[in-house]
Amino acid sequence: MEESATIGLGPIAQAIGSISFDQAVLIFDYPKIEIDKYLRWLSGIKKIPTTLHQATLTSPTNFGEIYETAVKTIMECLDACNYNAELTFHLSPGTPAMAAVWILLAKTQFSAQLIESSKEHGVKIANVPFDISAEFIPSLLTRSDERLEQLTAGLPPNAPEFDNIIHRSPNMQRLIAKARLAAPRSVPVLIEGESGTGKELLARAIHKTSPRHSKRFVAVNCGAIPQELVESEFFGHKKGAFTGAVSDRRGYFETANGGTLFLDEIGELPLAAQVKILRVLQEKEVTRVGDTKPTSIDIRIVAATNRSLLTEIAEQRFRADLFYRLAVAVLHIPPLRERQGDISLLIDYFLENDDSEPNKKVHKKISSTARNLLLSHPWPGNVRELLNTLRRASVWTAGDTIQADDVREALFSVDSVPKEYVLNRSISEGFNIQEVISEVARHYLARAMEETGENKSKAAKKLGLSNYQTLTNWLVKYGLEQ
C-alpha cells in the first residue's frame, strides 16, 4: 500500500494495511457497539481474522494493570495456537505507559518483533537498542516493598554466600533478607518448603555467612536412617556396645561440634529419637551408645522439613517441645510455581552452568516457544525438577537450540502431578485459568488416543465426548492434531 493511501488512518489500520499478519489481536476498553463499527470499517482496509480482548483499566498509566492485561492476552493467544506463533507488538496505539510495557515484554518474557507507525513515516520496525534481563515487570514499575526495605536496611553490604540462590521474585528477596538476618546469630533455624525447593542450599548459605563458617557443616537426611540405627548415627557408640561395633565412632553431633548440624526432613524422625535429640539440645552434651561419660557439644541446628510440623504435632507424630526448640527462626521457601520471575532466570542459569557434562564446551540455547512451555508448567518437583527437565531436553536436542517438542518429551505428564498442584495454585500474583484447563485437556486427550490405539470413536467414549468429530475438534483446539 502506498504511503499516501494510509494518510489519515490510525496506527492499527496502517499496520494491517502495510504488513501481512495471520491474525490481529486487539485489546480495547471501548463499548462493544463502537468496536463493532470499527471492525467493519477495518475490514474495508484488509480482511484479517481478528480476536478481541476487552480490558478495564483504572488508569491508562497503571503499569501493573497494563502488564497483567498484556500478559494474560498474550498467553491466551499462544495457548490457542499451541505456542506456535511469531509475535509482533504494536507500540503506537495507546499511551506511552502501554508502549513501555510492550517493549519490556518483547525484550524479556516473550520474543516479539516491535513495530511503530506514524503519518510521516508509515509503518516501520522499532529497533530498541537495549536488552533487559528481567522477566517479572511489576516489581520494577509499581511501588517498592516497604517491608523488604526494612529487612534489608540493617544487612551487611555483601553476602556472596547467598549468590548461588538464583532469584529475583519479591517473595524470594524477602526470604533471603530474613535468612541473612538470622545467619550471624546462633539461634536454631527451621526451613520449611516442598521437596526440591533448595532447603539444603539455603542452609549451607546460612552456615557460610555465620561465625561458624570455618567449622564443619554436617548434613543428615533423617528419613534415610534405619530406626534401629538412629541413636548410634546421631550420638556415636563405643567399641563393643553392640554387635558390629568394632571400634569407637563419633556420631553426627560430635562430628558437627563447633559448626552446623543440618537435620534434613526432621519430620521423618521417630518419636523415640525426638526425645533423645531434644535432651541433647537442652543439655548441650551427648553420650555415645555404650558409654557413661557425656561429651560437651557446641553446635547450631538448622532443620528442614517438607511437612507441616504443626499438623504432625496435632496428629501426635512430632513432639511440640522439640518443635518449639527448633522453630526460633522459621524460613519458608516458596514453591517454584509461586516465584514469579524466577523460572526464566533459572532456565538461563542452568543452561549456562550445567555441570552434568564437564567436557561440554557449547551450552545449548532455548527457543521462545520451549521457554513458554516451561514457564506454564506447575513444577511439582520445583527447582530440582526444572534442572532435570532441562537436562533431559538437552539429551533429546540434536542441534544447539532446545525446541518445544524437546521440552514436551522431557516434561513428566500431568498424571504425575498431585491433585493439590492443579487445584491449589497461588493466585496472589495473577493466575491464568485457561493455561490450567489447557494443560489438563492436553494430558487426557493424549492419554485417550494412546490407550485406544488412535481410535477416535473409542477415545471419545473414554473421555465422555459425544462422538469422534467432537474429539477431533478438541484435538485441533489443543494442538494435538493439525
Coordinates of C-alpha atoms in Angstrom, one line a residue:
M1 CA 0.0 0.0 0.0
E2 CA 1.3 3.4 -0.9
E3 CA 2.1 5.8 1.9
S4 CA -0.4 8.4 0.5
A5 CA -3.2 5.8 0.9
T6 CA -2.5 5.4 4.5
I7 CA -2.5 9.1 5.5
G8 CA -5.4 9.6 7.9
L9 CA -5.6 6.0 9.0
G10 CA -5.0 5.1 12.6
P11 CA -1.9 3.1 13.7
I12 CA -3.8 -0.2 13.7
A13 CA -5.2 0.2 10.2
Q14 CA -1.8 1.4 9.0
A15 CA -0.1 -1.7 10.3
I16 CA -2.7 -4.1 9.0
G17 CA -2.7 -2.5 5.6
S18 CA 1.1 -2.4 5.3
I19 CA 2.2 -5.7 6.8
S20 CA 0.9 -9.3 6.3
F21 CA -0.4 -10.9 9.5
D22 CA -2.1 -14.2 10.0
Q23 CA -4.2 -12.8 12.8
A24 CA -4.8 -9.5 14.6
V25 CA -5.4 -9.3 18.4
L26 CA -7.0 -6.1 19.7
I27 CA -7.1 -5.1 23.4
F28 CA -9.8 -2.4 23.9
D29 CA -11.9 -0.6 26.5
Y30 CA -14.5 0.9 24.2
P31 CA -18.2 -0.1 24.3
K32 CA -18.8 -3.2 22.2
I33 CA -21.1 -1.3 19.7
E34 CA -18.2 1.1 18.9
I35 CA -15.7 -1.6 18.4
D36 CA -18.1 -3.5 16.1
K37 CA -18.3 -0.4 13.9
Y38 CA -14.6 0.0 13.9
L39 CA -14.1 -3.7 12.8
R40 CA -16.5 -3.2 9.9
W41 CA -14.5 -0.2 8.8
L42 CA -11.2 -2.0 9.3
S43 CA -12.4 -4.9 7.1
G44 CA -12.6 -2.4 4.3
I45 CA -8.8 -1.8 4.6
K46 CA -7.9 -5.5 4.7
K47 CA -9.8 -8.6 5.8
I48 CA -7.9 -10.4 8.5
P49 CA -9.0 -12.7 11.4
T50 CA -9.3 -10.6 14.4
T51 CA -9.6 -11.5 18.1
L52 CA -11.0 -9.1 20.6
H53 CA -10.0 -8.8 24.3
Q54 CA -11.9 -6.3 26.3
A55 CA -10.0 -4.8 29.3
T56 CA -10.9 -2.4 32.0
L57 CA -8.1 -0.2 33.5
T58 CA -8.4 2.2 36.4
S59 CA -5.9 4.4 34.7
P60 CA -4.2 4.5 31.3
T61 CA -0.8 4.8 33.1
N62 CA -1.3 2.0 35.7
F63 CA 1.7 -0.1 34.8
G64 CA 0.7 -3.1 36.9
E65 CA -2.8 -3.4 35.3
I66 CA -1.4 -2.8 31.8
Y67 CA 1.2 -5.6 32.4
E68 CA -1.3 -8.1 33.7
T69 CA -3.7 -7.5 30.9
A70 CA -1.0 -7.7 28.2
V71 CA 0.5 -11.0 29.6
K72 CA -3.0 -12.6 30.0
T73 CA -3.9 -11.7 26.4
I74 CA -0.5 -13.0 25.1
M75 CA -0.8 -16.3 27.0
E76 CA -4.3 -16.9 25.8
C77 CA -3.2 -16.3 22.2
L78 CA -0.2 -18.6 22.5
D79 CA -2.4 -21.3 24.0
A80 CA -4.9 -21.1 21.2
C81 CA -2.1 -21.7 18.6
N82 CA -0.3 -24.3 20.8
Y83 CA 2.6 -21.8 21.4
N84 CA 3.5 -21.9 17.7
A85 CA 3.4 -18.2 16.7
E86 CA 5.7 -15.3 15.8
L87 CA 4.5 -12.3 17.8
T88 CA 4.5 -8.6 16.8
F89 CA 3.7 -5.9 19.3
H90 CA 2.5 -2.5 18.0
L91 CA 3.8 0.4 20.1
S92 CA 1.9 3.3 18.6
P93 CA -1.7 2.6 19.8
G94 CA -2.4 3.5 23.4
T95 CA -0.5 5.5 26.0
P96 CA 3.3 5.8 26.5
A97 CA 2.9 3.6 29.6
M98 CA 1.4 0.9 27.4
A99 CA 4.3 1.2 24.9
A100 CA 6.8 0.9 27.7
V101 CA 5.2 -2.4 28.9
W102 CA 5.2 -3.8 25.3
I103 CA 8.9 -3.1 25.0
L104 CA 9.7 -4.7 28.3
L105 CA 7.7 -7.8 27.4
A106 CA 9.2 -8.1 24.0
K107 CA 12.7 -7.9 25.5
T108 CA 12.2 -10.3 28.4
Q109 CA 9.3 -12.7 28.8
F110 CA 8.3 -13.0 25.2
S111 CA 10.3 -12.9 22.0
A112 CA 8.4 -10.5 19.7
Q113 CA 9.0 -8.0 16.9
L114 CA 8.2 -4.4 17.7
I115 CA 6.7 -2.0 15.2
E116 CA 5.6 1.6 15.2
S117 CA 3.7 3.8 12.8
S118 CA 3.2 7.5 12.0
K119 CA 1.6 9.6 9.3
E120 CA 5.0 10.9 8.4
H121 CA 7.0 7.7 8.2
G122 CA 4.4 5.0 7.8
V123 CA 4.9 1.6 9.5
K124 CA 8.4 0.5 10.5
I125 CA 10.3 -1.8 12.7
A126 CA 11.1 -0.3 16.1
N127 CA 14.7 -1.1 17.0
V128 CA 15.2 -0.8 20.7
P129 CA 18.9 -0.6 21.4
F130 CA 19.0 -2.4 24.8
D131 CA 18.0 -5.6 26.5
I132 CA 16.6 -6.1 29.9
S133 CA 17.4 -9.3 31.7
A134 CA 14.2 -9.3 33.7
E135 CA 11.0 -11.4 33.4
F136 CA 8.8 -10.0 36.1
I137 CA 8.0 -6.4 35.4
P138 CA 5.5 -5.2 38.0
S139 CA 8.2 -5.2 40.7
L140 CA 10.1 -2.6 38.7
L141 CA 7.1 -0.5 37.9
T142 CA 4.9 -0.5 41.0
R143 CA 5.6 0.9 44.4
S144 CA 8.5 -0.7 46.3
D145 CA 8.1 -3.3 49.0
E146 CA 8.4 -1.3 52.3
R147 CA 8.8 -4.5 54.4
L148 CA 11.7 -5.6 52.2
E149 CA 13.4 -2.2 52.6
Q150 CA 13.1 -2.6 56.3
L151 CA 14.5 -6.0 56.3
T152 CA 17.5 -5.1 54.1
A153 CA 18.3 -1.8 55.8
G154 CA 20.3 -3.5 58.6
L155 CA 22.1 -6.1 56.4
P156 CA 25.8 -6.1 55.7
P157 CA 26.6 -4.8 52.2
N158 CA 27.9 -8.1 50.9
A159 CA 26.7 -11.7 51.3
P160 CA 28.2 -13.7 48.4
E161 CA 27.3 -16.9 50.1
F162 CA 23.7 -16.4 49.0
D163 CA 24.7 -15.8 45.4
N164 CA 24.1 -19.4 44.4
I165 CA 20.4 -19.0 45.3
I166 CA 19.2 -17.7 41.9
H167 CA 16.2 -15.5 42.3
R168 CA 14.6 -12.1 41.6
S169 CA 11.0 -12.6 42.8
P170 CA 9.8 -10.4 45.7
N171 CA 8.9 -13.4 47.9
M172 CA 12.4 -14.9 47.5
Q173 CA 14.0 -11.5 48.1
R174 CA 12.2 -11.3 51.4
L175 CA 13.3 -14.9 52.3
I176 CA 16.9 -14.2 51.6
A177 CA 16.7 -11.0 53.6
K178 CA 15.4 -12.9 56.6
A179 CA 18.0 -15.6 56.2
R180 CA 20.8 -13.1 56.1
L181 CA 19.4 -11.5 59.3
A182 CA 19.3 -14.9 61.1
A183 CA 22.7 -16.2 59.8
P184 CA 25.1 -14.3 62.1
R185 CA 23.2 -15.5 65.2
S186 CA 23.4 -18.9 66.7
V187 CA 19.7 -19.4 67.1
P188 CA 18.2 -22.6 65.6
V189 CA 16.6 -22.2 62.2
L190 CA 13.7 -24.2 60.8
I191 CA 13.4 -24.2 57.0
E192 CA 10.0 -25.2 55.5
G193 CA 9.4 -26.0 51.9
E194 CA 8.4 -28.6 49.4
S195 CA 10.8 -31.2 48.1
G196 CA 13.2 -29.7 45.5
T197 CA 12.9 -26.1 46.6
G198 CA 16.6 -25.9 47.8
K199 CA 16.4 -26.2 51.5
E200 CA 19.9 -27.5 51.9
L201 CA 21.3 -24.8 49.6
L202 CA 19.8 -22.2 51.9
A203 CA 21.1 -24.0 55.0
R204 CA 24.6 -24.0 53.6
A205 CA 24.4 -20.3 52.8
I206 CA 23.3 -19.6 56.3
H207 CA 26.2 -21.6 57.7
K208 CA 28.8 -19.9 55.4
T209 CA 27.6 -16.5 56.5
S210 CA 27.7 -17.3 60.2
P211 CA 30.6 -17.1 62.7
R212 CA 30.8 -20.9 62.4
H213 CA 31.7 -20.8 58.7
S214 CA 35.2 -22.2 59.3
K215 CA 33.8 -25.2 61.1
R216 CA 32.0 -28.2 59.6
F217 CA 28.6 -28.3 58.0
V218 CA 27.2 -31.8 58.6
A219 CA 24.1 -32.7 56.6
V220 CA 21.9 -35.6 57.8
N221 CA 18.9 -37.0 55.9
C222 CA 16.7 -38.0 58.9
G223 CA 14.4 -40.1 56.7
A224 CA 17.2 -42.3 55.4
I225 CA 18.4 -43.6 58.7
P226 CA 17.0 -47.0 59.8
Q227 CA 15.1 -46.7 63.1
E228 CA 17.4 -49.2 64.9
L229 CA 20.5 -47.1 63.9
V230 CA 19.2 -43.6 64.7
E231 CA 20.8 -43.5 68.2
S232 CA 24.2 -44.8 67.0
E233 CA 24.2 -42.5 64.0
F234 CA 23.4 -39.3 66.0
F235 CA 25.2 -40.0 69.2
G236 CA 28.0 -42.4 68.2
H237 CA 29.0 -45.6 70.0
K238 CA 31.8 -47.2 72.0
K239 CA 33.6 -50.3 70.7
G240 CA 31.6 -53.4 71.7
A241 CA 28.4 -51.5 72.5
F242 CA 26.5 -53.9 70.2
T243 CA 27.2 -56.5 67.6
G244 CA 29.1 -54.8 64.7
A245 CA 30.5 -52.0 66.9
V246 CA 34.2 -53.0 66.2
S247 CA 35.6 -49.6 67.1
D248 CA 34.7 -46.3 68.7
R249 CA 32.7 -44.0 66.4
R250 CA 31.6 -40.4 66.7
G251 CA 28.0 -39.5 65.9
Y252 CA 26.7 -36.6 63.9
F253 CA 26.5 -34.3 66.9
E254 CA 30.2 -34.8 67.8
T255 CA 31.2 -34.5 64.1
A256 CA 29.5 -31.2 63.8
N257 CA 30.9 -29.8 67.1
G258 CA 31.6 -26.1 66.7
G259 CA 29.8 -26.0 63.4
T260 CA 26.3 -26.5 62.0
L261 CA 24.2 -29.7 62.0
F262 CA 21.7 -29.7 59.2
L263 CA 18.8 -32.1 60.0
D264 CA 17.0 -32.5 56.7
E265 CA 13.4 -33.9 56.8
I266 CA 13.3 -33.6 60.5
G267 CA 9.7 -34.7 60.4
E268 CA 10.7 -38.2 59.5
L269 CA 12.4 -38.9 62.9
P270 CA 10.6 -41.5 65.1
L271 CA 9.2 -40.2 68.4
A272 CA 11.7 -42.1 70.5
A273 CA 14.6 -40.4 68.7
Q274 CA 13.0 -37.0 69.0
V275 CA 13.0 -37.3 72.8
K276 CA 16.7 -38.1 72.9
I277 CA 17.6 -35.3 70.4
L278 CA 15.6 -32.8 72.5
R279 CA 17.6 -33.8 75.6
V280 CA 20.9 -33.3 73.8
L281 CA 19.8 -29.8 72.7
Q282 CA 18.7 -28.9 76.2
E283 CA 21.8 -30.3 78.0
K284 CA 24.3 -29.4 75.2
E285 CA 26.1 -32.7 75.7
V286 CA 25.9 -36.1 74.1
T287 CA 26.6 -39.6 75.4
R288 CA 27.7 -42.3 73.0
V289 CA 25.9 -45.7 73.0
G290 CA 27.7 -48.0 75.4
D291 CA 29.4 -45.1 77.2
T292 CA 28.6 -43.4 80.5
K293 CA 30.7 -40.2 80.1
P294 CA 28.9 -37.3 78.3
T295 CA 30.8 -35.1 75.8
S296 CA 30.0 -31.4 75.7
I297 CA 29.0 -30.0 72.3
D298 CA 28.5 -26.6 70.8
I299 CA 26.6 -26.8 67.6
R300 CA 24.0 -24.8 65.7
I301 CA 20.9 -26.7 64.5
V302 CA 19.4 -25.9 61.1
A303 CA 16.4 -28.2 60.5
A304 CA 14.3 -28.6 57.4
T305 CA 11.0 -30.3 56.5
N306 CA 8.6 -30.7 53.7
R307 CA 5.8 -31.4 56.1
S308 CA 3.6 -29.2 58.3
L309 CA 5.1 -29.9 61.7
L310 CA 2.1 -28.3 63.4
T311 CA -0.1 -30.8 61.6
E312 CA 2.3 -33.6 62.7
I313 CA 2.1 -32.3 66.3
A314 CA -1.7 -32.3 66.1
E315 CA -1.6 -35.9 64.9
Q316 CA 0.9 -36.8 67.6
R317 CA 3.7 -37.7 65.2
F318 CA 6.0 -34.9 66.3
R319 CA 6.8 -33.5 69.7
A320 CA 5.7 -30.0 70.4
D321 CA 8.6 -29.3 72.8
L322 CA 11.1 -30.3 70.1
F323 CA 9.3 -28.1 67.5
Y324 CA 9.5 -25.0 69.7
R325 CA 13.1 -25.7 70.4
L326 CA 13.8 -25.8 66.6
A327 CA 11.4 -23.1 65.4
V328 CA 13.1 -20.0 66.6
A329 CA 13.9 -18.5 63.2
V330 CA 11.4 -20.0 60.7
L331 CA 12.0 -19.6 57.0
H332 CA 9.5 -20.8 54.4
I333 CA 10.8 -21.3 50.8
P334 CA 8.0 -20.7 48.4
P335 CA 7.4 -23.4 45.7
L336 CA 8.7 -22.6 42.2
R337 CA 5.2 -22.0 40.8
E338 CA 4.8 -19.1 43.2
R339 CA 8.2 -17.5 42.4
Q340 CA 7.0 -15.3 39.5
G341 CA 10.0 -14.1 37.5
D342 CA 12.5 -16.8 38.8
I343 CA 11.8 -19.6 36.3
S344 CA 13.2 -17.8 33.3
L345 CA 16.2 -16.7 35.3
L346 CA 16.8 -20.3 36.5
I347 CA 16.4 -21.7 32.9
D348 CA 19.2 -19.4 31.7
Y349 CA 21.4 -20.1 34.7
F350 CA 21.1 -23.9 34.4
L351 CA 21.7 -23.9 30.6
E352 CA 24.8 -21.9 31.1
N353 CA 26.2 -23.7 34.2
D354 CA 25.1 -27.3 33.8
D355 CA 27.9 -29.4 35.1
S356 CA 26.4 -32.8 34.2
E357 CA 28.7 -32.9 31.2
P358 CA 32.1 -31.5 32.3
N359 CA 33.6 -31.6 28.8
K360 CA 30.8 -29.8 27.1
K361 CA 32.1 -26.6 25.5
V362 CA 29.0 -25.3 23.8
H363 CA 25.9 -24.6 26.0
K364 CA 22.5 -25.1 24.4
K365 CA 20.0 -22.3 23.9
I366 CA 16.2 -22.5 24.2
S367 CA 13.5 -21.3 21.8
S368 CA 10.8 -18.9 22.9
T369 CA 8.1 -21.5 22.5
A370 CA 10.0 -24.0 24.5
R371 CA 10.6 -21.4 27.2
N372 CA 6.9 -20.6 27.4
L373 CA 6.1 -24.3 27.9
L374 CA 8.5 -24.3 30.8
L375 CA 7.0 -21.1 32.2
S376 CA 3.5 -22.6 32.2
H377 CA 4.4 -25.9 33.9
P378 CA 3.3 -26.3 37.5
W379 CA 6.7 -27.7 38.7
P380 CA 5.6 -30.1 41.5
G381 CA 9.2 -31.1 41.8
N382 CA 10.3 -27.4 42.0
V383 CA 13.9 -26.3 41.1
R384 CA 15.2 -29.9 41.1
E385 CA 12.5 -30.9 38.6
L386 CA 13.3 -27.9 36.4
L387 CA 17.0 -28.7 36.3
N388 CA 16.4 -32.4 35.4
T389 CA 13.9 -31.5 32.8
L390 CA 16.4 -29.2 31.1
R391 CA 19.0 -32.0 31.2
R392 CA 16.6 -34.4 29.6
A393 CA 15.6 -31.9 27.0
S394 CA 19.3 -31.3 26.2
V395 CA 19.7 -35.0 25.6
W396 CA 16.8 -35.1 23.1
T397 CA 18.1 -32.0 21.3
A398 CA 20.3 -32.8 18.3
G399 CA 21.1 -29.1 17.5
D400 CA 22.2 -26.3 19.7
T401 CA 18.7 -25.0 20.5
I402 CA 16.1 -26.8 22.6
Q403 CA 12.7 -26.7 20.8
A404 CA 9.2 -27.1 22.2
D405 CA 9.0 -30.7 21.2
D406 CA 12.2 -31.5 23.1
V407 CA 10.6 -29.9 26.2
R408 CA 7.3 -31.8 25.8
E409 CA 9.2 -35.1 25.7
A410 CA 11.2 -34.1 28.7
L411 CA 8.3 -33.0 30.9
F412 CA 6.5 -35.5 33.1
S413 CA 2.8 -35.9 32.4
V414 CA 0.2 -34.1 34.4
D415 CA -0.8 -37.6 35.8
S416 CA 2.3 -37.4 38.0
V417 CA 1.3 -34.0 39.4
P418 CA -0.6 -34.4 42.8
K419 CA -4.1 -33.0 42.8
E420 CA -3.3 -30.1 45.0
Y421 CA -0.9 -28.6 42.4
V422 CA -3.8 -28.3 40.0
L423 CA -6.4 -27.1 42.4
N424 CA -4.4 -25.0 44.9
R425 CA -2.0 -23.0 42.9
S426 CA -1.3 -19.5 44.1
I427 CA -3.4 -16.7 42.6
S428 CA -1.8 -13.9 44.6
E429 CA 0.4 -12.7 41.7
G430 CA -2.2 -13.4 39.0
F431 CA -3.4 -16.7 37.5
N432 CA -4.2 -18.0 34.0
I433 CA -7.1 -20.4 34.4
Q434 CA -7.0 -21.1 30.7
E435 CA -3.5 -22.4 31.0
V436 CA -4.5 -25.0 33.6
I437 CA -7.6 -26.1 31.6
S438 CA -5.4 -26.5 28.5
E439 CA -2.8 -28.4 30.4
V440 CA -5.3 -30.9 31.8
A441 CA -7.1 -31.2 28.5
R442 CA -3.9 -31.9 26.5
H443 CA -2.9 -34.6 29.0
Y444 CA -6.1 -36.6 28.9
L445 CA -6.6 -36.2 25.2
A446 CA -3.1 -37.6 24.6
R447 CA -3.7 -40.5 27.0
A448 CA -7.0 -41.4 25.5
M449 CA -5.6 -41.5 22.0
E450 CA -2.6 -43.6 23.1
E451 CA -4.7 -46.1 25.1
T452 CA -7.2 -46.7 22.2
G453 CA -4.5 -47.0 19.6
E454 CA -5.6 -43.7 17.9
N455 CA -9.2 -44.9 17.6
K456 CA -11.1 -41.7 17.9
S457 CA -14.5 -43.2 18.5
K458 CA -13.2 -45.2 21.4
A459 CA -11.2 -42.3 22.7
A460 CA -14.2 -40.0 22.6
K461 CA -16.2 -42.6 24.6
K462 CA -13.5 -42.8 27.2
L463 CA -13.5 -39.0 27.6
G464 CA -17.3 -38.7 27.7
L465 CA -17.4 -36.8 24.4
S466 CA -20.4 -37.2 22.1
N467 CA -18.6 -38.5 19.0
Y468 CA -15.3 -38.7 17.2
Q469 CA -15.9 -35.4 15.4
T470 CA -16.1 -33.6 18.8
L471 CA -12.9 -35.3 19.8
T472 CA -11.2 -34.1 16.6
N473 CA -12.3 -30.6 17.4
W474 CA -10.7 -30.8 20.8
L475 CA -7.5 -32.3 19.4
V476 CA -7.2 -29.5 16.9
K477 CA -8.1 -26.8 19.6
Y478 CA -5.3 -28.1 21.9
G479 CA -2.7 -28.6 19.2
L480 CA -2.6 -32.4 19.1
E481 CA -3.8 -32.6 15.6
Q482 CA -3.4 -30.4 12.5

